[in-house]
Structures are given as structure tokens and as C-alpha cells.
Amino acid sequence: MWKLLHKLKDAVIYDADREFYAKVFPDSVDSKDLMRMRKMDHADLTSVLKIEELNYEFPWSEGIFKDCFRTMTYTSWVCEAPDDNIVGYCIINVAAGEAHIMNISVNPTFQRQGTGRKMLEHLIEYARPRAEKIFLEVRPSNPGAINLYRKTGFREIGTRKNYYPAKNGREDAIMFELDLVPML
């Protein structure tokens, strides 16, 4: 039922010109502009778990994703390619005037093509009217993500020692913050 509702919504806000120009003039439209964000539902878990396992040595379990659905302050999204394939997902927690990005993951086939940036920008815009700041953690061994966060305006605010599981024990996390309220 949810898939049908998402398809109806997409039909109503469908940008036919963008799709047309992408087919006729392939270089005229950035591939990330053809991707769509929508809220994740239980039917998406098979695709989401595949991406999770492709990207992480210690992936989240199906139970963790289901807990995200049950927690009222968490909102989960998927990013779909024009062919309706899920190419990434992201999860944010918003409570008490703060937002925390819990997970952003892109299918390796679609990495370095703007999908991660599209999801990050989507989360920032989602959080902006709901929070004053947005936080996230990232592995120091993930320079691509660190670069994306810095380019998007996040600033490093500290380190969480032994935050992530790793092959040989634990890995620290770099903490980042972005102010969502414009400075006067």
C-alpha cells in the first residue's frame, strides 16, 4: 500500500521536463537530480540491509532498523534512482532542539556521484525547522565522508574514543556539528 501511495505522490510532483532532458541531453541533468527521497518503510528493509552489508564490516541488524521505525524521534529515508531502485538510505533523530544523523549509506555502485550529498542536504533541510544544531559521527578511516561533511559546512568538535567496532578492536569517531540557525 505504501509503495502505491509513494508512486502516486511521485506522479503528482513528477518533473517530466527533467526526465525528458536527461534522456535527450544526458549531460544536461546531474544524476543526483534524478534521484528521489522518500520515507523508508518496512518493505524497503531487504534493499537497505543489502546496502548496509556491502558498506560495513559491522552492519546494523534488521532489528536496529525496526527499532528506528518504532522510535518516534527517528525518521528514516531512502534515496531511489529513476528506475525505483534504492541506492541509499539515511536516518536522523530529532529531539529537544537537536538533530543527530544516525546513518547515511550509499550503494557502492552509486558512491561519488552526489547521492550522499543529496541525502545529507535532505536531512539538513528536514532538521532546519526542528532543531538548532545537527550532529554526526564519522570514522577517521572514511575520508570521503569527512570531506563531504566539511564541504557542507560541518565543523569538527571532538572525538569519541573507541566508538566504532573495528577488525582489531575499536575505532574512534570524529564528531561534527552544523549550526542550523543563521547567525544574526
PDB file of C-alpha atoms in Angstrom:
ATOM      1  CA  MET A   1       0.000   0.000   0.000  1.00  0.00           C
ATOM      2  CA  TRP A   2       2.811   2.434   0.916  1.00  0.00           C
ATOM      3  CA  LYS A   3       4.586   1.811  -2.391  1.00  0.00           C
ATOM      4  CA  LEU A   4       1.384   2.727  -4.235  1.00  0.00           C
ATOM      5  CA  LEU A   5       0.989   5.930  -2.216  1.00  0.00           C
ATOM      6  CA  HIS A   6       4.632   6.887  -2.874  1.00  0.00           C
ATOM      7  CA  LYS A   7       4.143   6.270  -6.595  1.00  0.00           C
ATOM      8  CA  LEU A   8       1.002   8.445  -6.622  1.00  0.00           C
ATOM      9  CA  LYS A   9       2.824  11.224  -4.793  1.00  0.00           C
ATOM     10  CA  ASP A  10       5.722  10.998  -7.239  1.00  0.00           C
ATOM     11  CA  ALA A  11       3.298  11.163 -10.181  1.00  0.00           C
ATOM     12  CA  VAL A  12       1.785  14.355  -8.816  1.00  0.00           C
ATOM     13  CA  ILE A  13       5.139  16.090  -8.279  1.00  0.00           C
ATOM     14  CA  TYR A  14       6.923  14.387 -11.174  1.00  0.00           C
ATOM     15  CA  ASP A  15       9.202  16.679 -13.128  1.00  0.00           C
ATOM     16  CA  ALA A  16       8.689  15.436 -16.700  1.00  0.00           C
ATOM     17  CA  ASP A  17      10.949  18.110 -18.181  1.00  0.00           C
ATOM     18  CA  ARG A  18      13.906  16.969 -16.099  1.00  0.00           C
ATOM     19  CA  GLU A  19      13.390  13.332 -17.123  1.00  0.00           C
ATOM     20  CA  PHE A  20      12.939  14.321 -20.767  1.00  0.00           C
ATOM     21  CA  TYR A  21      16.115  16.422 -20.870  1.00  0.00           C
ATOM     22  CA  ALA A  22      18.054  13.662 -19.109  1.00  0.00           C
ATOM     23  CA  LYS A  23      17.103  11.264 -21.918  1.00  0.00           C
ATOM     24  CA  VAL A  24      17.567  13.652 -24.836  1.00  0.00           C
ATOM     25  CA  PHE A  25      20.611  15.525 -23.462  1.00  0.00           C
ATOM     26  CA  PRO A  26      22.232  13.108 -20.996  1.00  0.00           C
ATOM     27  CA  ASP A  27      24.867  15.607 -19.811  1.00  0.00           C
ATOM     28  CA  SER A  28      22.311  18.353 -19.127  1.00  0.00           C
ATOM     29  CA  VAL A  29      20.969  16.883 -15.872  1.00  0.00           C
ATOM     30  CA  ASP A  30      23.085  15.789 -12.921  1.00  0.00           C
ATOM     31  CA  SER A  31      22.332  12.180 -11.975  1.00  0.00           C
ATOM     32  CA  LYS A  32      21.661  13.167  -8.351  1.00  0.00           C
ATOM     33  CA  ASP A  33      18.858  15.459  -9.547  1.00  0.00           C
ATOM     34  CA  LEU A  34      17.014  12.448 -10.944  1.00  0.00           C
ATOM     35  CA  MET A  35      17.076  10.670  -7.585  1.00  0.00           C
ATOM     36  CA  ARG A  36      14.080  10.878  -5.249  1.00  0.00           C
ATOM     37  CA  MET A  37      13.939  10.900  -1.463  1.00  0.00           C
ATOM     38  CA  ARG A  38      11.044   9.249   0.338  1.00  0.00           C
ATOM     39  CA  LYS A  39      10.395   7.908   3.796  1.00  0.00           C
ATOM     40  CA  MET A  40      11.590   4.377   4.369  1.00  0.00           C
ATOM     41  CA  ASP A  41       9.052   1.648   5.103  1.00  0.00           C
ATOM     42  CA  HIS A  42       9.321  -1.979   6.187  1.00  0.00           C
ATOM     43  CA  ALA A  43       9.198  -3.195   2.576  1.00  0.00           C
ATOM     44  CA  ASP A  44      12.491  -1.369   1.935  1.00  0.00           C
ATOM     45  CA  LEU A  45      14.450  -3.316   4.552  1.00  0.00           C
ATOM     46  CA  THR A  46      15.714  -6.026   2.179  1.00  0.00           C
ATOM     47  CA  SER A  47      17.348  -3.417  -0.091  1.00  0.00           C
ATOM     48  CA  VAL A  48      18.553  -1.318   2.832  1.00  0.00           C
ATOM     49  CA  LEU A  49      20.146  -4.321   4.562  1.00  0.00           C
ATOM     50  CA  LYS A  50      21.975  -5.261   1.333  1.00  0.00           C
ATOM     51  CA  ILE A  51      23.496  -1.767   1.134  1.00  0.00           C
ATOM     52  CA  GLU A  52      24.347  -1.884   4.840  1.00  0.00           C
ATOM     53  CA  GLU A  53      26.179  -5.196   4.419  1.00  0.00           C
ATOM     54  CA  LEU A  54      28.041  -4.002   1.315  1.00  0.00           C
ATOM     55  CA  ASN A  55      29.373  -0.944   3.155  1.00  0.00           C
ATOM     56  CA  TYR A  56      30.105  -2.042   6.704  1.00  0.00           C
ATOM     57  CA  GLU A  57      32.177  -4.760   8.266  1.00  0.00           C
ATOM     58  CA  PHE A  58      29.902  -4.495  11.321  1.00  0.00           C
ATOM     59  CA  PRO A  59      26.481  -3.721   9.773  1.00  0.00           C
ATOM     60  CA  TRP A  60      23.344  -2.745  11.643  1.00  0.00           C
ATOM     61  CA  SER A  61      20.935  -5.635  12.120  1.00  0.00           C
ATOM     62  CA  GLU A  62      17.375  -5.735  10.838  1.00  0.00           C
ATOM     63  CA  GLY A  63      16.284  -5.283  14.466  1.00  0.00           C
ATOM     64  CA  ILE A  64      18.117  -1.949  14.731  1.00  0.00           C
ATOM     65  CA  PHE A  65      16.324  -0.650  11.630  1.00  0.00           C
ATOM     66  CA  LYS A  66      12.980  -1.842  13.022  1.00  0.00           C
ATOM     67  CA  ASP A  67      13.756  -0.028  16.288  1.00  0.00           C
ATOM     68  CA  CYS A  68      14.270   3.146  14.237  1.00  0.00           C
ATOM     69  CA  PHE A  69      10.732   2.742  12.840  1.00  0.00           C
ATOM     70  CA  ARG A  70       9.318   2.365  16.363  1.00  0.00           C
ATOM     71  CA  THR A  71      11.105   5.356  17.891  1.00  0.00           C
ATOM     72  CA  MET A  72       9.047   8.495  17.369  1.00  0.00           C
ATOM     73  CA  THR A  73      12.036  10.858  17.169  1.00  0.00           C
ATOM     74  CA  TYR A  74      13.736   8.879  14.373  1.00  0.00           C
ATOM     75  CA  THR A  75      12.939   9.437  10.706  1.00  0.00           C
ATOM     76  CA  SER A  76      14.308   7.102   8.056  1.00  0.00           C
ATOM     77  CA  TRP A  77      14.580   7.868   4.336  1.00  0.00           C
ATOM     78  CA  VAL A  78      15.578   6.033   1.173  1.00  0.00           C
ATOM     79  CA  CYS A  79      17.010   7.522  -1.987  1.00  0.00           C
ATOM     80  CA  GLU A  80      15.681   6.000  -5.209  1.00  0.00           C
ATOM     81  CA  ALA A  81      17.121   6.088  -8.706  1.00  0.00           C
ATOM     82  CA  PRO A  82      14.706   6.864 -11.566  1.00  0.00           C
ATOM     83  CA  ASP A  83      14.164   3.107 -12.017  1.00  0.00           C
ATOM     84  CA  ASP A  84      12.846   2.917  -8.405  1.00  0.00           C
ATOM     85  CA  ASN A  85      15.909   1.011  -7.157  1.00  0.00           C
ATOM     86  CA  ILE A  86      17.015   2.058  -3.695  1.00  0.00           C
ATOM     87  CA  VAL A  87      20.563   3.420  -3.955  1.00  0.00           C
ATOM     88  CA  GLY A  88      20.966   4.764  -0.429  1.00  0.00           C
ATOM     89  CA  TYR A  89      19.314   5.469   2.880  1.00  0.00           C
ATOM     90  CA  CYS A  90      19.670   7.827   5.815  1.00  0.00           C
ATOM     91  CA  ILE A  91      18.329   8.075   9.347  1.00  0.00           C
ATOM     92  CA  ILE A  92      18.032  11.100  11.598  1.00  0.00           C
ATOM     93  CA  ASN A  93      16.981  11.574  15.203  1.00  0.00           C
ATOM     94  CA  VAL A  94      15.454  14.939  16.136  1.00  0.00           C
ATOM     95  CA  ALA A  95      14.647  15.758  19.762  1.00  0.00           C
ATOM     96  CA  ALA A  96      14.974  18.646  22.210  1.00  0.00           C
ATOM     97  CA  GLY A  97      16.101  21.149  19.575  1.00  0.00           C
ATOM     98  CA  GLU A  98      18.950  18.957  18.312  1.00  0.00           C
ATOM     99  CA  ALA A  99      19.273  16.642  15.334  1.00  0.00           C
ATOM    100  CA  HIS A 100      21.633  13.701  15.108  1.00  0.00           C
ATOM    101  CA  ILE A 101      22.396  11.938  11.844  1.00  0.00           C
ATOM    102  CA  MET A 102      22.494   8.276  12.774  1.00  0.00           C
ATOM    103  CA  ASN A 103      23.368   6.706   9.439  1.00  0.00           C
ATOM    104  CA  ILE A 104      23.934   7.649   5.797  1.00  0.00           C
ATOM    105  CA  SER A 105      24.828   4.862   3.412  1.00  0.00           C
ATOM    106  CA  VAL A 106      25.093   4.711  -0.381  1.00  0.00           C
ATOM    107  CA  ASN A 107      25.260   1.599  -2.543  1.00  0.00           C
ATOM    108  CA  PRO A 108      28.937   1.374  -3.631  1.00  0.00           C
ATOM    109  CA  THR A 109      27.879   1.487  -7.307  1.00  0.00           C
ATOM    110  CA  PHE A 110      26.408   4.970  -6.714  1.00  0.00           C
ATOM    111  CA  GLN A 111      29.124   6.424  -4.485  1.00  0.00           C
ATOM    112  CA  ARG A 112      30.965   9.568  -5.606  1.00  0.00           C
ATOM    113  CA  GLN A 113      28.009  10.582  -7.805  1.00  0.00           C
ATOM    114  CA  GLY A 114      26.250  13.022  -5.474  1.00  0.00           C
ATOM    115  CA  THR A 115      23.889  10.561  -3.775  1.00  0.00           C
ATOM    116  CA  GLY A 116      25.443  11.032  -0.329  1.00  0.00           C
ATOM    117  CA  ARG A 117      25.365  14.816  -0.729  1.00  0.00           C
ATOM    118  CA  LYS A 118      21.713  14.683  -1.810  1.00  0.00           C
ATOM    119  CA  MET A 119      20.772  12.692   1.286  1.00  0.00           C
ATOM    120  CA  LEU A 120      22.858  14.897   3.598  1.00  0.00           C
ATOM    121  CA  GLU A 121      21.277  18.073   2.190  1.00  0.00           C
ATOM    122  CA  HIS A 122      17.838  16.459   2.554  1.00  0.00           C
ATOM    123  CA  LEU A 123      18.495  15.694   6.230  1.00  0.00           C
ATOM    124  CA  ILE A 124      19.742  19.231   6.863  1.00  0.00           C
ATOM    125  CA  GLU A 125      16.604  20.738   5.324  1.00  0.00           C
ATOM    126  CA  TYR A 126      14.408  18.300   7.247  1.00  0.00           C
ATOM    127  CA  ALA A 127      16.129  19.241  10.523  1.00  0.00           C
ATOM    128  CA  ARG A 128      16.313  23.014   9.946  1.00  0.00           C
ATOM    129  CA  PRO A 129      12.787  23.900  11.202  1.00  0.00           C
ATOM    130  CA  ARG A 130      13.014  21.325  14.018  1.00  0.00           C
ATOM    131  CA  ALA A 131      16.477  21.849  15.511  1.00  0.00           C
ATOM    132  CA  GLU A 132      19.144  24.447  16.167  1.00  0.00           C
ATOM    133  CA  LYS A 133      22.110  22.141  15.597  1.00  0.00           C
ATOM    134  CA  ILE A 134      22.789  18.901  13.794  1.00  0.00           C
ATOM    135  CA  PHE A 135      25.446  16.412  14.883  1.00  0.00           C
ATOM    136  CA  LEU A 136      27.064  13.296  13.438  1.00  0.00           C
ATOM    137  CA  GLU A 137      29.978  10.935  13.963  1.00  0.00           C
ATOM    138  CA  VAL A 138      32.267   9.520  11.292  1.00  0.00           C
ATOM    139  CA  ARG A 139      35.160   7.085  11.218  1.00  0.00           C
ATOM    140  CA  PRO A 140      38.584   8.723  10.679  1.00  0.00           C
ATOM    141  CA  SER A 141      39.122   5.956   8.108  1.00  0.00           C
ATOM    142  CA  ASN A 142      36.319   7.422   5.933  1.00  0.00           C
ATOM    143  CA  PRO A 143      37.990  10.450   4.266  1.00  0.00           C
ATOM    144  CA  GLY A 144      35.298  10.743   1.567  1.00  0.00           C
ATOM    145  CA  ALA A 145      32.569  11.299   4.160  1.00  0.00           C
ATOM    146  CA  ILE A 146      34.765  13.650   6.201  1.00  0.00           C
ATOM    147  CA  ASN A 147      35.399  15.754   3.090  1.00  0.00           C
ATOM    148  CA  LEU A 148      31.654  15.840   2.266  1.00  0.00           C
ATOM    149  CA  TYR A 149      30.762  16.964   5.788  1.00  0.00           C
ATOM    150  CA  ARG A 150      33.369  19.726   5.759  1.00  0.00           C
ATOM    151  CA  LYS A 151      32.258  20.938   2.308  1.00  0.00           C
ATOM    152  CA  THR A 152      28.669  21.049   3.572  1.00  0.00           C
ATOM    153  CA  GLY A 153      29.642  23.337   6.464  1.00  0.00           C
ATOM    154  CA  PHE A 154      30.039  20.882   9.322  1.00  0.00           C
ATOM    155  CA  ARG A 155      32.869  21.585  11.731  1.00  0.00           C
ATOM    156  CA  GLU A 156      34.827  19.124  13.817  1.00  0.00           C
ATOM    157  CA  ILE A 157      34.046  19.436  17.535  1.00  0.00           C
ATOM    158  CA  GLY A 158      35.759  16.465  19.136  1.00  0.00           C
ATOM    159  CA  THR A 159      36.450  12.756  19.265  1.00  0.00           C
ATOM    160  CA  ARG A 160      34.547   9.841  20.757  1.00  0.00           C
ATOM    161  CA  LYS A 161      37.126   7.294  21.859  1.00  0.00           C
ATOM    162  CA  ASN A 162      36.560   3.648  20.858  1.00  0.00           C
ATOM    163  CA  TYR A 163      33.156   4.456  19.341  1.00  0.00           C
ATOM    164  CA  TYR A 164      33.045   2.034  16.401  1.00  0.00           C
ATOM    165  CA  PRO A 165      33.737  -1.707  16.312  1.00  0.00           C
ATOM    166  CA  ALA A 166      36.778  -2.493  14.149  1.00  0.00           C
ATOM    167  CA  LYS A 167      38.739  -5.530  12.982  1.00  0.00           C
ATOM    168  CA  ASN A 168      41.392  -5.106  15.659  1.00  0.00           C
ATOM    169  CA  GLY A 169      39.264  -3.759  18.499  1.00  0.00           C
ATOM    170  CA  ARG A 170      37.635  -0.333  18.322  1.00  0.00           C
ATOM    171  CA  GLU A 171      37.968   2.830  16.216  1.00  0.00           C
ATOM    172  CA  ASP A 172      37.451   6.402  17.383  1.00  0.00           C
ATOM    173  CA  ALA A 173      34.775   8.649  15.886  1.00  0.00           C
ATOM    174  CA  ILE A 174      35.230  12.235  14.777  1.00  0.00           C
ATOM    175  CA  MET A 175      32.299  14.349  15.961  1.00  0.00           C
ATOM    176  CA  PHE A 176      30.900  17.058  13.682  1.00  0.00           C
ATOM    177  CA  GLU A 177      28.349  19.821  14.213  1.00  0.00           C
ATOM    178  CA  LEU A 178      26.429  22.177  11.950  1.00  0.00           C
ATOM    179  CA  ASP A 179      24.528  25.225  13.185  1.00  0.00           C
ATOM    180  CA  LEU A 180      21.066  25.328  11.619  1.00  0.00           C
ATOM    181  CA  VAL A 181      20.056  28.720  12.996  1.00  0.00           C
ATOM    182  CA  PRO A 182      21.543  31.564  10.939  1.00  0.00           C
ATOM    183  CA  MET A 183      23.835  33.924  12.834  1.00  0.00           C
ATOM    184  CA  LEU A 184      22.392  37.431  13.192  1.00  0.00           C
TER     185      LEU A 184
END
